[in-house]
Amino acid sequence: QVKVVESGGGLVQPGGTLRLSCAASTFTLRDYAIGWFRQAPGKEREGVSCISSSDGSSLQRDSVQGRFTTSRDNAKNTVYLQMNSLKPEDTAVYYCAANLLRSRCTWPPVQHEYDYWGQGTQVTVSS
């Protein structure tokens, strides 16, 4: 089954830092735009960020601008989401997925363009 694997979540205090990883073993991530999404309890899944295949440029939602950074390590076939200055409202299950239609990100992300979803990783920001 083709999918990604997310890791790196956990419990962190407000203002803390986490780095999430999105890895794949059955396909090459650099061939796709990769999106990060999150879903909080009782809420719809929303886009967090996206990193393009073509030039590594990224887009993100306004609420994480200046706090979250998306990057790639092509040698490790991994995409990262560096999350700084975390807030309680960042609490959610975080997912990554590959855009099968575009190599360049658009915003907001069109979720039905994404596939190979992983199982997600829980991020909890609480004191």
mmCIF file of C-alpha atoms in Angstrom, residues 7 16-22 34-38 48-52 56-73 78-86 90 94-96 105 107:
data_model
loop_
_atom_site.group_PDB
_atom_site.id
_atom_site.type_symbol
_atom_site.label_atom_id
_atom_site.label_comp_id
_atom_site.label_asym_id
_atom_site.label_seq_id
_atom_site.Cartn_x
_atom_site.Cartn_y
_atom_site.Cartn_z
ATOM 1 C CA SER A 7 6.136 10.931 13.214
ATOM 2 C CA GLY A 16 7.498 24.839 22.827
ATOM 3 C CA THR A 17 8.895 23.235 19.699
ATOM 4 C CA LEU A 18 8.286 20.048 17.731
ATOM 5 C CA ARG A 19 9.535 18.764 14.411
ATOM 6 C CA LEU A 20 7.257 16.442 12.498
ATOM 7 C CA SER A 21 8.564 14.084 9.837
ATOM 8 C CA CYS A 22 6.814 12.716 6.784
ATOM 9 C CA ILE A 34 3.668 17.548 -0.154
ATOM 10 C CA GLY A 35 1.011 19.005 2.081
ATOM 11 C CA TRP A 36 0.674 19.067 5.836
ATOM 12 C CA PHE A 37 -2.828 19.028 7.274
ATOM 13 C CA ARG A 38 -4.311 18.859 10.742
ATOM 14 C CA VAL A 48 -1.290 23.767 7.404
ATOM 15 C CA SER A 49 1.452 24.060 4.792
ATOM 16 C CA CYS A 50 2.657 22.777 1.470
ATOM 17 C CA ILE A 51 6.092 22.418 -0.099
ATOM 18 C CA SER A 52 6.459 22.325 -3.856
ATOM 19 C CA GLY A 56 11.077 23.671 -2.662
ATOM 20 C CA SER A 57 9.042 26.816 -2.078
ATOM 21 C CA SER A 58 6.358 26.575 0.562
ATOM 22 C CA LEU A 59 3.009 28.086 1.449
ATOM 23 C CA GLN A 60 1.253 28.002 4.810
ATOM 24 C CA ARG A 61 -1.884 29.155 6.515
ATOM 25 C CA ASP A 62 -1.875 32.584 8.091
ATOM 26 C CA SER A 63 -2.110 31.321 11.667
ATOM 27 C CA VAL A 64 1.235 29.499 11.440
ATOM 28 C CA GLN A 65 3.161 32.113 9.431
ATOM 29 C CA GLY A 66 6.441 32.903 11.137
ATOM 30 C CA ARG A 67 6.130 29.894 13.466
ATOM 31 C CA PHE A 68 6.072 26.828 11.197
ATOM 32 C CA THR A 69 8.592 25.974 8.495
ATOM 33 C CA THR A 70 8.353 23.211 5.906
ATOM 34 C CA SER A 71 11.463 21.660 4.370
ATOM 35 C CA ARG A 72 12.671 18.627 2.446
ATOM 36 C CA ASP A 73 15.603 16.252 2.813
ATOM 37 C CA THR A 78 11.538 12.979 4.112
ATOM 38 C CA VAL A 79 9.598 16.209 4.500
ATOM 39 C CA TYR A 80 9.665 18.090 7.795
ATOM 40 C CA LEU A 81 7.336 20.469 9.548
ATOM 41 C CA GLN A 82 9.263 22.523 12.090
ATOM 42 C CA MET A 83 6.822 23.970 14.586
ATOM 43 C CA ASN A 84 7.989 26.729 16.926
ATOM 44 C CA SER A 85 6.132 28.886 19.436
ATOM 45 C CA LEU A 86 3.385 26.320 19.661
ATOM 46 C CA ASP A 90 -2.246 23.990 17.327
ATOM 47 C CA TYR A 94 -1.213 16.173 11.881
ATOM 48 C CA TYR A 95 -1.153 14.414 8.519
ATOM 49 C CA CYS A 96 0.938 14.681 5.402
ATOM 50 C CA CYS A 105 1.617 24.195 -4.274
ATOM 51 C CA TRP A 107 -3.295 27.774 -1.444
#
